[in-house]
Coordinates of C-alpha atoms and ligand atoms in Angstrom, one line a residue:
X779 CA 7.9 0.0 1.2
X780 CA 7.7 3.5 -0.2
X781 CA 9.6 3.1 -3.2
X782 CA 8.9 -0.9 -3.9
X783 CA 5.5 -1.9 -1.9
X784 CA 3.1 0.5 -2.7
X785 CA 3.2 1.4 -6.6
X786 CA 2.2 -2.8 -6.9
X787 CA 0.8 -3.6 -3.9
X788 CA -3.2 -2.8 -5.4
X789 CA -2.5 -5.2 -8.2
X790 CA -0.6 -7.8 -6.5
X791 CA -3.6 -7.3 -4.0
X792 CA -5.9 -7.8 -7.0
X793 CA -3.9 -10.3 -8.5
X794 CA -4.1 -12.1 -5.2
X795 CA -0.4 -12.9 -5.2
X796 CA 2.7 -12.2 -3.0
X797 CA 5.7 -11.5 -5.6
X798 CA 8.5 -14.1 -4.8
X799 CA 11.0 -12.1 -5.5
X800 CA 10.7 -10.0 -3.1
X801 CA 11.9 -12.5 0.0
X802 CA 15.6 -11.5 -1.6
X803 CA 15.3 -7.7 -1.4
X804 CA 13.8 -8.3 2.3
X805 CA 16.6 -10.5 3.0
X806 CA 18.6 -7.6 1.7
X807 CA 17.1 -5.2 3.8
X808 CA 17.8 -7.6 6.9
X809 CA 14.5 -8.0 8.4
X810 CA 14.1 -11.9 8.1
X811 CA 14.6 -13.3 11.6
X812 CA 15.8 -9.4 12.5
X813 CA 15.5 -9.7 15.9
X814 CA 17.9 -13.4 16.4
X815 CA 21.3 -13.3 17.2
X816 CA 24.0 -15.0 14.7
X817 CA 23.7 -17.2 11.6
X818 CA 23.4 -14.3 9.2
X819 CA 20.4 -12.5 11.2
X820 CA 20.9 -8.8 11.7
X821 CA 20.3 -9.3 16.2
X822 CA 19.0 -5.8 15.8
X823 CA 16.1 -5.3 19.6
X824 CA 13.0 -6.5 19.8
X825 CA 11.3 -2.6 19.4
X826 CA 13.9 -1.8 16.3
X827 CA 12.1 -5.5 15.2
X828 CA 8.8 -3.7 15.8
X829 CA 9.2 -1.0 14.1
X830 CA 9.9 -2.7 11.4
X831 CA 7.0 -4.3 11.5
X832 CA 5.1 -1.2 11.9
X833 CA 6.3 0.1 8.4
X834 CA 6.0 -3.2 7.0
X835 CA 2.5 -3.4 7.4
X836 CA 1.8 0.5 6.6
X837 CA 2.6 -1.1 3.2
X838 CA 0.6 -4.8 3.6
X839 CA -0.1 -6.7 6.2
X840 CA 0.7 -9.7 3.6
X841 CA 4.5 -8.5 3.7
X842 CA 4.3 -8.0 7.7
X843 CA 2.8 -11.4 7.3
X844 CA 5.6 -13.1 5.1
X845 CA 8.4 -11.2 8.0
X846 CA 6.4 -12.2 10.9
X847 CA 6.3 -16.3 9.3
X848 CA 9.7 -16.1 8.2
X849 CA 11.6 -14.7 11.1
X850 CA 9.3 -14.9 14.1
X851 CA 7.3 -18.3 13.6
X852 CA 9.7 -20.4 11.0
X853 CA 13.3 -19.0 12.1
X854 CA 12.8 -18.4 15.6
X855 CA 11.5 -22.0 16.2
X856 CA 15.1 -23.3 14.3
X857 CA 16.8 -20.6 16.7
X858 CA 15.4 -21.5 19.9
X859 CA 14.8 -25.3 19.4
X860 CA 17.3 -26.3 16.7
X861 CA 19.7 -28.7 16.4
X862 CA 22.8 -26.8 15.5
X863 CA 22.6 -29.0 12.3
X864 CA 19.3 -27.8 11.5
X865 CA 20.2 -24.1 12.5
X866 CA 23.4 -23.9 9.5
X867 CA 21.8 -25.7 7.0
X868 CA 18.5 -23.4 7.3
X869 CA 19.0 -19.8 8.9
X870 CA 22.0 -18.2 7.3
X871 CA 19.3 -19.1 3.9
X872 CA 16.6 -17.7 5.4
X873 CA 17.7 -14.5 6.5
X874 CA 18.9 -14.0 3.3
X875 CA 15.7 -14.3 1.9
X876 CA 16.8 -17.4 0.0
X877 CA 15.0 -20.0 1.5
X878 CA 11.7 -19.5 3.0
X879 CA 9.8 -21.2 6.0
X880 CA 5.9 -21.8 6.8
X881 CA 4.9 -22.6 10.4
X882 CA 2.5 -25.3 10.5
X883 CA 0.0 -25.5 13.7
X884 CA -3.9 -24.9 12.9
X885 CA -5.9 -27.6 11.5
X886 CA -8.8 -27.4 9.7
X887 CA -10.8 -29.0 12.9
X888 CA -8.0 -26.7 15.7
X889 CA -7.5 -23.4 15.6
X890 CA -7.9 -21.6 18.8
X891 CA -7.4 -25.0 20.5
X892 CA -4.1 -26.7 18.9
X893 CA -4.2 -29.1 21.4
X894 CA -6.7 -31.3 20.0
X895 CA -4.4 -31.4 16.8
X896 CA -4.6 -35.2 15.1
X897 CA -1.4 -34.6 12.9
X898 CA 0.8 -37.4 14.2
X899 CA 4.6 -38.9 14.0
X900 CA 5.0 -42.3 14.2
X901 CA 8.5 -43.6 15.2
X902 CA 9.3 -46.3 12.2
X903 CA 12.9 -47.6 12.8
X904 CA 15.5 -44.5 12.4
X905 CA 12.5 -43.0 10.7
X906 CA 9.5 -40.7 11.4
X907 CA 6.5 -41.3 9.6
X908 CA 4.2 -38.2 9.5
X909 CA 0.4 -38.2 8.6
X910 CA -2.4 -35.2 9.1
X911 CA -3.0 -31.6 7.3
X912 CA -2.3 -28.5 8.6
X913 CA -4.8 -25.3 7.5
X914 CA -4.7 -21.9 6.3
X915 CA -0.5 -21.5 7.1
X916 CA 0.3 -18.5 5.5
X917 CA 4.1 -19.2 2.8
X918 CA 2.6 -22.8 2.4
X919 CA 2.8 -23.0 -1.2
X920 CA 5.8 -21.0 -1.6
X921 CA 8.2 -22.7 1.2
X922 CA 10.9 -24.5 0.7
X923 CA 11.0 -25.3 4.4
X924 CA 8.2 -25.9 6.7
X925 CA 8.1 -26.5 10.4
X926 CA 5.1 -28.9 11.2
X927 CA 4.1 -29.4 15.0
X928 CA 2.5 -32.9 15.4
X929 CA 2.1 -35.6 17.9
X930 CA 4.5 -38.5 18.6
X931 CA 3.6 -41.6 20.3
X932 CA -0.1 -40.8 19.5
X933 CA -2.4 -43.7 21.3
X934 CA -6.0 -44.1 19.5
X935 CA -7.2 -41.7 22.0
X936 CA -8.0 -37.9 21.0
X937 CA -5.0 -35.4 22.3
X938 CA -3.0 -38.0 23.4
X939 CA 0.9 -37.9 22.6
X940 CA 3.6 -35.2 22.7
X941 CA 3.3 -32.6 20.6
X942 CA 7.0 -32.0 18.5
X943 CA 8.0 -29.8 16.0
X944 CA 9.4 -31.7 12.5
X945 CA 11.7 -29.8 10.0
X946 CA 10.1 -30.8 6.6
X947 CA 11.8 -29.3 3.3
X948 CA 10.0 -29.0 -0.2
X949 CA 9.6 -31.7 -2.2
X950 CA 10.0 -34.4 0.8
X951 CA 7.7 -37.4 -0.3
X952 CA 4.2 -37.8 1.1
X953 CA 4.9 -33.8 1.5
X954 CA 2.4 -31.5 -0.5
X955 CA 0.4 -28.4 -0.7
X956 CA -2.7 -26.3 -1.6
X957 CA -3.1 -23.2 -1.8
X958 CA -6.3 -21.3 -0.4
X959 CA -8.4 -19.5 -3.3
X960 CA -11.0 -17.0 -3.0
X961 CA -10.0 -14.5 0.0
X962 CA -11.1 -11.4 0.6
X963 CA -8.5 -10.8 2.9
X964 CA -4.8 -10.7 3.2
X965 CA -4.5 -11.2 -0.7
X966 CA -0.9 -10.3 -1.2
X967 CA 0.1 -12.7 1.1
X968 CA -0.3 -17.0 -0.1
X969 CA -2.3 -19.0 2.6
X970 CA -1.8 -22.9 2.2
X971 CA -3.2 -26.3 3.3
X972 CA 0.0 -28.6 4.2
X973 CA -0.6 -32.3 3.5
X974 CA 1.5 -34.8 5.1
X975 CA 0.7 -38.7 3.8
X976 CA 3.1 -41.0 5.2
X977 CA 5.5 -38.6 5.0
X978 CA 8.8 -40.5 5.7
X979 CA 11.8 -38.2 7.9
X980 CA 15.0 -39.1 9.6
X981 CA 14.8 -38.8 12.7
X982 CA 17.1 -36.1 13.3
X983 CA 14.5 -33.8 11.4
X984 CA 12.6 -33.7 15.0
X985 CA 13.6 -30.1 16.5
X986 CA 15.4 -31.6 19.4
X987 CA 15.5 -28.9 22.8
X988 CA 11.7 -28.5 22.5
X989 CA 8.7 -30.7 23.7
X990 CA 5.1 -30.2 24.2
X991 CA 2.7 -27.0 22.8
X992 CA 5.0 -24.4 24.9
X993 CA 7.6 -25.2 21.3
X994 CA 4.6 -23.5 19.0
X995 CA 2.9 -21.3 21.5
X996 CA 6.8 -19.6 22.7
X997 CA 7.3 -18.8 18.6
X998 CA 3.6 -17.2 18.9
X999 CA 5.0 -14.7 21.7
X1000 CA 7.6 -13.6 18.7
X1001 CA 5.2 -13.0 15.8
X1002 CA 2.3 -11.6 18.2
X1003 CA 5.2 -8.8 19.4
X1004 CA 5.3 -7.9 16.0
X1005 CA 1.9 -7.5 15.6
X1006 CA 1.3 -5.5 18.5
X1007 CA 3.5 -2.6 16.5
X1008 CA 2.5 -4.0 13.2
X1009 CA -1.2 -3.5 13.0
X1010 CA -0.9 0.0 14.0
X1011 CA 1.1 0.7 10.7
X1012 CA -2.0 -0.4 8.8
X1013 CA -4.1 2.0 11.0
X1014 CA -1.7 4.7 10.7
X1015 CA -1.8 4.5 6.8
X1016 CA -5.8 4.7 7.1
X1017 CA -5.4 8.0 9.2
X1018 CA -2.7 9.9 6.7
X1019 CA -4.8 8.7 3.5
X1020 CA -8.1 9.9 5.5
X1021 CA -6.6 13.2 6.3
X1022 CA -5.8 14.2 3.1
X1023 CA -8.7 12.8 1.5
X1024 CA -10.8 15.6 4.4
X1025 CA -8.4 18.4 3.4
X1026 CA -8.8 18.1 -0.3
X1027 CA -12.7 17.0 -0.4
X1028 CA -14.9 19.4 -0.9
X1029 CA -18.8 19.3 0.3
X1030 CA -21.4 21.9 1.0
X1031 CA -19.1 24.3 -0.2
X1032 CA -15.8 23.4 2.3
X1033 CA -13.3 20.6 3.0
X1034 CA -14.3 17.8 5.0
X1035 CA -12.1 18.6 7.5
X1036 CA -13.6 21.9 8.2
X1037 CA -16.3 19.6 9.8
X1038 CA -16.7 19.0 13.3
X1039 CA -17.5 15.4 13.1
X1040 CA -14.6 14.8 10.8
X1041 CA -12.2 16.7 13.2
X1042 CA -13.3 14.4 15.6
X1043 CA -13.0 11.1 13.6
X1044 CA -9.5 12.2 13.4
X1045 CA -8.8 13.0 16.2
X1046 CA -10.1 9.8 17.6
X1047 CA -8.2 7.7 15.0
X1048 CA -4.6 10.0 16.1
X1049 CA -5.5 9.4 19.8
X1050 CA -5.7 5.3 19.5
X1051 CA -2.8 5.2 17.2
X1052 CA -0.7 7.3 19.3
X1053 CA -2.1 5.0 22.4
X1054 CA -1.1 2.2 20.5
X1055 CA 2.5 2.8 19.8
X1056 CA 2.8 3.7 23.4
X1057 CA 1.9 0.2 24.3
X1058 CA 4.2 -1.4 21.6
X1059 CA 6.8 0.8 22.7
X1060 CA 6.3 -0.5 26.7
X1061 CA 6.2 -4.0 25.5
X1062 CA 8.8 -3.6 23.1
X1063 CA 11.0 -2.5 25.8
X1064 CA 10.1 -4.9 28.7
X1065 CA 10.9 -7.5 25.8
X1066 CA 14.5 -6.2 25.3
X1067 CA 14.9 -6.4 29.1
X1068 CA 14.0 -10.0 29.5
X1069 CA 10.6 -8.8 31.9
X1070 CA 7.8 -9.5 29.0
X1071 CA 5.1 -12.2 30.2
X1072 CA 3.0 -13.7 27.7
X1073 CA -0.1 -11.9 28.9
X1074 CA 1.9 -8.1 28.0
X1075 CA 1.9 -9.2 24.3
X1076 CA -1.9 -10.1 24.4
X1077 CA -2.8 -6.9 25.9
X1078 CA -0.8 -5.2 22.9
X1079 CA -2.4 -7.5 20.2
X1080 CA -5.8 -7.3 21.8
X1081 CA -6.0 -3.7 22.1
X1082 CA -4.1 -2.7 18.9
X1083 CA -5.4 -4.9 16.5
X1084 CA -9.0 -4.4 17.8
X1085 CA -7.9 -0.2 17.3
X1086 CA -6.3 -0.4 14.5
X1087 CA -8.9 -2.1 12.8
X1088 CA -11.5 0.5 14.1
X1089 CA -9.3 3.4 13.0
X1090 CA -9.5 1.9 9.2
X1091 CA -13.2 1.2 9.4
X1092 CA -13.8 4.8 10.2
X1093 CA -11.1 6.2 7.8
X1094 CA -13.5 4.2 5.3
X1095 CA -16.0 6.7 6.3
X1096 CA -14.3 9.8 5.4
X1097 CA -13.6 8.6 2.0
X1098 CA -17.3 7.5 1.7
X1099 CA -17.6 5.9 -1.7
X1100 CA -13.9 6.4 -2.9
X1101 CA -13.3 4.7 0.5
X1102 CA -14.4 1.1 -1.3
X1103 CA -12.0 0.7 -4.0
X1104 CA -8.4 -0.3 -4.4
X1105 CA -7.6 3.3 -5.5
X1106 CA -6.9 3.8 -1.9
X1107 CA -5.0 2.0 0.5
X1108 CA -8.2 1.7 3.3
X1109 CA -10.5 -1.2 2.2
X1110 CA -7.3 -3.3 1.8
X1111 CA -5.7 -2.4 5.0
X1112 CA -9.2 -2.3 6.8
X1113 CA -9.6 -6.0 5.0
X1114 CA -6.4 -7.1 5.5
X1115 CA -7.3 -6.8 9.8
X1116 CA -9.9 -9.0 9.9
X1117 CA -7.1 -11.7 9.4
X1118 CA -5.1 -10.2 12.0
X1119 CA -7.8 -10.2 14.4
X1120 CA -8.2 -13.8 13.9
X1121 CA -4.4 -15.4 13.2
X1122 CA -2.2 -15.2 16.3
X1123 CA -4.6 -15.9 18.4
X1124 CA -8.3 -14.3 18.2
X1125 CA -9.7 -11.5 20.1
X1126 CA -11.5 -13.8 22.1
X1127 CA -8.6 -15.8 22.9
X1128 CA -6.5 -12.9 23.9
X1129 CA -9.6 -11.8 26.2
X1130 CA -10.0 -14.9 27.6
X1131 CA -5.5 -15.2 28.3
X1132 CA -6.0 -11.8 30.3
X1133 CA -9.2 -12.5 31.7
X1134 CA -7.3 -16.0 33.4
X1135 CA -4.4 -13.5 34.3
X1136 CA -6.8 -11.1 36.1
X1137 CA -8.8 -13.7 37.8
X1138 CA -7.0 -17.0 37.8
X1139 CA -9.8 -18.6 36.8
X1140 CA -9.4 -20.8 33.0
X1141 CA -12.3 -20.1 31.1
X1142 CA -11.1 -21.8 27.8
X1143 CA -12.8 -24.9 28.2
Ligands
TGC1941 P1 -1.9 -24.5 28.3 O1 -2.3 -25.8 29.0 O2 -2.2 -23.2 28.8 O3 -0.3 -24.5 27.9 C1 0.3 -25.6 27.4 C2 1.8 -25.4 27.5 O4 2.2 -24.2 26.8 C3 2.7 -23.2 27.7 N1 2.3 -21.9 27.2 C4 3.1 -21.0 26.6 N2 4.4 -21.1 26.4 C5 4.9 -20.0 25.8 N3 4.2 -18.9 25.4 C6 2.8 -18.9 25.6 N4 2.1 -17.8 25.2 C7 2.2 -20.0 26.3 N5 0.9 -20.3 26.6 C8 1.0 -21.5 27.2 C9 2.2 -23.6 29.1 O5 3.0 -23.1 30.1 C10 2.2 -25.1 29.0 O6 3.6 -25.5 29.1 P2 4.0 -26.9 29.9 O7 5.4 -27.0 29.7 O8 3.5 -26.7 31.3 O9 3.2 -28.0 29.2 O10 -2.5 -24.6 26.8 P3 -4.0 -24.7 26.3 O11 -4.1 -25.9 25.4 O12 -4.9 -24.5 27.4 O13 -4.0 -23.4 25.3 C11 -3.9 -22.1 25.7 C12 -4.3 -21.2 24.6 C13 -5.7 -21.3 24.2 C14 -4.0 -19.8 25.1 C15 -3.4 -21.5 23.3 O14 -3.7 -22.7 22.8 C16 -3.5 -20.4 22.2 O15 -2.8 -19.4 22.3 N6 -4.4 -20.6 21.2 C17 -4.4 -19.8 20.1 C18 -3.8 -20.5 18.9 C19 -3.1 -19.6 18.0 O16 -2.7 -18.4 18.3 N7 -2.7 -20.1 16.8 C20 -1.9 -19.3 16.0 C21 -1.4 -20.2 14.8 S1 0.0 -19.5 13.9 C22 -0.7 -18.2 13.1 O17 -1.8 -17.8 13.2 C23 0.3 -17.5 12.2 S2 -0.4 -16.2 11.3 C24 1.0 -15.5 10.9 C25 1.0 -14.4 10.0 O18 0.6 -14.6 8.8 O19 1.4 -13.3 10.4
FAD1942 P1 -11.9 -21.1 15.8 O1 -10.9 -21.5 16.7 O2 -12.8 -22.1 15.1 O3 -12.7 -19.9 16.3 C1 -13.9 -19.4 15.7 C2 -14.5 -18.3 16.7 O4 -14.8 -18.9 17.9 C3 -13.5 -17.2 16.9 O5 -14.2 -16.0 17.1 C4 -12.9 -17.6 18.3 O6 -12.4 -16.6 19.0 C5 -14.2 -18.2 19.0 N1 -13.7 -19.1 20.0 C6 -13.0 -20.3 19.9 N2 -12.8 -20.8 21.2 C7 -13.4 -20.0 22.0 C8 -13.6 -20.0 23.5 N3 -13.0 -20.9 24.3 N4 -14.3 -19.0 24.0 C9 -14.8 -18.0 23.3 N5 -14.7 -17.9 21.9 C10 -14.0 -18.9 21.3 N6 -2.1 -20.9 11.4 C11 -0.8 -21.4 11.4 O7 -0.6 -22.4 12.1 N7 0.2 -21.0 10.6 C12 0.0 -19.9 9.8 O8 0.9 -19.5 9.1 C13 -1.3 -19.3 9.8 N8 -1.6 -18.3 8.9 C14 -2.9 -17.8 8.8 C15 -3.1 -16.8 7.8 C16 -4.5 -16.4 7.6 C17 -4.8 -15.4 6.5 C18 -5.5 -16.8 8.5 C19 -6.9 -16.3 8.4 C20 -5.2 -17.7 9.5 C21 -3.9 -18.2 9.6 N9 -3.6 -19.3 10.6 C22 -2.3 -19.8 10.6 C23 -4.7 -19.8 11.3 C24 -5.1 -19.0 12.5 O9 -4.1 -19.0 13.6 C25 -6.4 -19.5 13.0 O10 -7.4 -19.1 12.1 C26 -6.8 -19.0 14.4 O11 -6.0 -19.5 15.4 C27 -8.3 -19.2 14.8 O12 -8.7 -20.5 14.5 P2 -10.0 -20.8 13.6 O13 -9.9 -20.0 12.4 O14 -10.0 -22.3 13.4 O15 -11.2 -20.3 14.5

């Protein structure tokens, strides 16, 4: 990230573009699908797969992004759900970095709630027949693979029908895409619509061991790990860049850091960091043994992303107006959050999953 990320990443940030070519040296590096066993994936533990993530996204959240879609969301629903068909002919490619995946879930009108999704599969002889958009997936426009959840043996009623996951490569007809312009936000990273119209697949593209929302929302546990340690490298390049902005910065005749307030804004922001990685760390590790419940890697995205994000917003204050341009690396990581905050699951969704695990009581709908 050191030597290839950061000289570019302000102008690929600018330019709002993720450079390609990079998906090869990732591959490279081994950190596409990093944490699955076989087909050309490294099967490294799911904390040496977070701390990956953690200096992936000191450089961009767009490139933890691209690792997250890639290994977590893309490959690991081909790993766990795959036919072994589908598993050779896509994951040796994609850890290399020469093929790359999108995950397809949200809808313009579902986010939070995918279950109300209206993209649907209709059975047409040995065919499927896909129709419906998916919104804002993140490698849309640059995939050549994308895995689309939709429902099958849809009735006219709304949320009726399974939901299944389709395998859909680039260039299929009645397959397009359009990219999302004009973000302020995770802008070294391409965010897509997906349109499906009478998209026509054999029906041996359907991911066969999977069937219901547990197939998208078990791929969700894998990226969201990643987050949990991710998000804190964002934070944790706020902190270093704040701290020697306060040592070097001179006012009222002394460093910024010779004040007590900015000691403490330090302080503050190496406390929650530090608190942070302890949680990834615990969740990290009860992953690797098999113990991690869905409502440990919400307490790990709530609370980190929520921190990290706080520990950028007040790095931006140390920097005061330098803290606003691209010159430094806080208004684009600090920007960069409010995506993570939302994708994965919301705050308020991850409040509301604990809240249900504390009480028992669903207060989704
Ligand atoms: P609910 O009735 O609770 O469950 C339906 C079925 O799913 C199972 N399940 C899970 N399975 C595995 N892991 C989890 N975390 C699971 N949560 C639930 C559940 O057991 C049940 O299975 P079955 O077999 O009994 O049917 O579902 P619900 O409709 O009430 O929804 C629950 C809720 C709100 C928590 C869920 O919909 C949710 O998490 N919503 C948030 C949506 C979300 O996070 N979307 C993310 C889209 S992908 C993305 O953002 C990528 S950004 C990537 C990047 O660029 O880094
Ligand atoms: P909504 O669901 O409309 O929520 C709006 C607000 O209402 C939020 O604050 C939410 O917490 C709150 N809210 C909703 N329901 C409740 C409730 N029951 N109680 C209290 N508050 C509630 N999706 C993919 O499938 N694949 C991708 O690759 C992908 N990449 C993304 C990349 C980016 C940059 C972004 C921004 C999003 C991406 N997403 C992707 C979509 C992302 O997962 C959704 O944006 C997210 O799930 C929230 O959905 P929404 O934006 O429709 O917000």
């Amino acid at each position: 990230m050191r030597d290839r990320v950061l000289p570019n990443i302000g102008e690929w940030f600018e330019n709002h573009t993720f450079p390609r070519e990079m998906a090869k040296e990732l591959g490279d590096l081994g950190v596409l699908g990093m944490h699955l066993q076989g087909y050309g994936c490294a099967g490294t533990s799911a904390v040496a797969y977070g701390l990956a993530c953690l200096e992936l996204e000191a450089g961009d959240s767009g490139f933890r992004s691209f690792v997250s879609v890639q290994g977590s969301l893309a490959m690991y629903a081909l790993h766990a759900f795959g036919s072994e068909e589908q598993k050779q002919t896509w994951l040796p490619r994609m850890a290399a970095g020469d093929a790359i995946g999108c995950f397809g879930l949200t809808e313009w009108d579902f986010g939070s709630d995918p279950a109300g999704m209206r993209t649907n599969a209709k059975r047409d002889g040995g065919d499927y027949v896909l129709n419906g958009s998916k919104a804002w997936i993140t490698n849309g426009g640059i995939a050549d693979v994308a895995i689309v959840w939709a429902r099958v043996d849809a009735e006219n009623g709304h949320r009726s029908g399974t939901v299944r996951g389709f395998v859909v490569p680039k260039g299929t007809k009645g397959f397009s895409t359009r990219n999302i312009e004009k973000k302020l936000s995770l802008r070294a990273s391409i965010t897509s619509e997906l349109i499906l119209e009478d998209c026509r697949l054999p029906a041996d593209a359907m991911l066969p061991h999977v069937s219901g929302l547990r197939g998208p929302l078990s791929c969700l546990n894998e990226a969201r790990h990643g987050i949990v340690w991710g998000a804190l490298g964002a934070g944790r390049a706020c902190y270093e860049s704040a701290l020697e902005y306060a040592k070097t910065r001179v006012q009222f005749g002394k460093p910024l850091a010779a004040f007590q307030i900015t000691q403490e804004k330090l302080v503050n922001m190496m406390l929650e960091i530090n608190k942070g990685l302890l949680t990834a760390l615990h969740v990290g590790r009860l992953k690797d043994a098999g113990n991690a419940h869905s409502a440990h890697v919400s307490f790990g995205k709530l609370n980190n992303v929520r921190e990290a994000l706080a520990v950028c917003r007040e790095a931006r204050t140390i920097l005061g107006a330098s803290g606003i341009t691209l010159e430094y690396p806080v208004i684009r990581h600090m920007n960069n959050l409010e995506s993570v905050l939302t994708y994965e699951g919301t705050s308020e969704v991850h409040t509301l999953i604990l809240g249900q695990a504390l009480t028992g009581e669903n207060a989704f709908a």
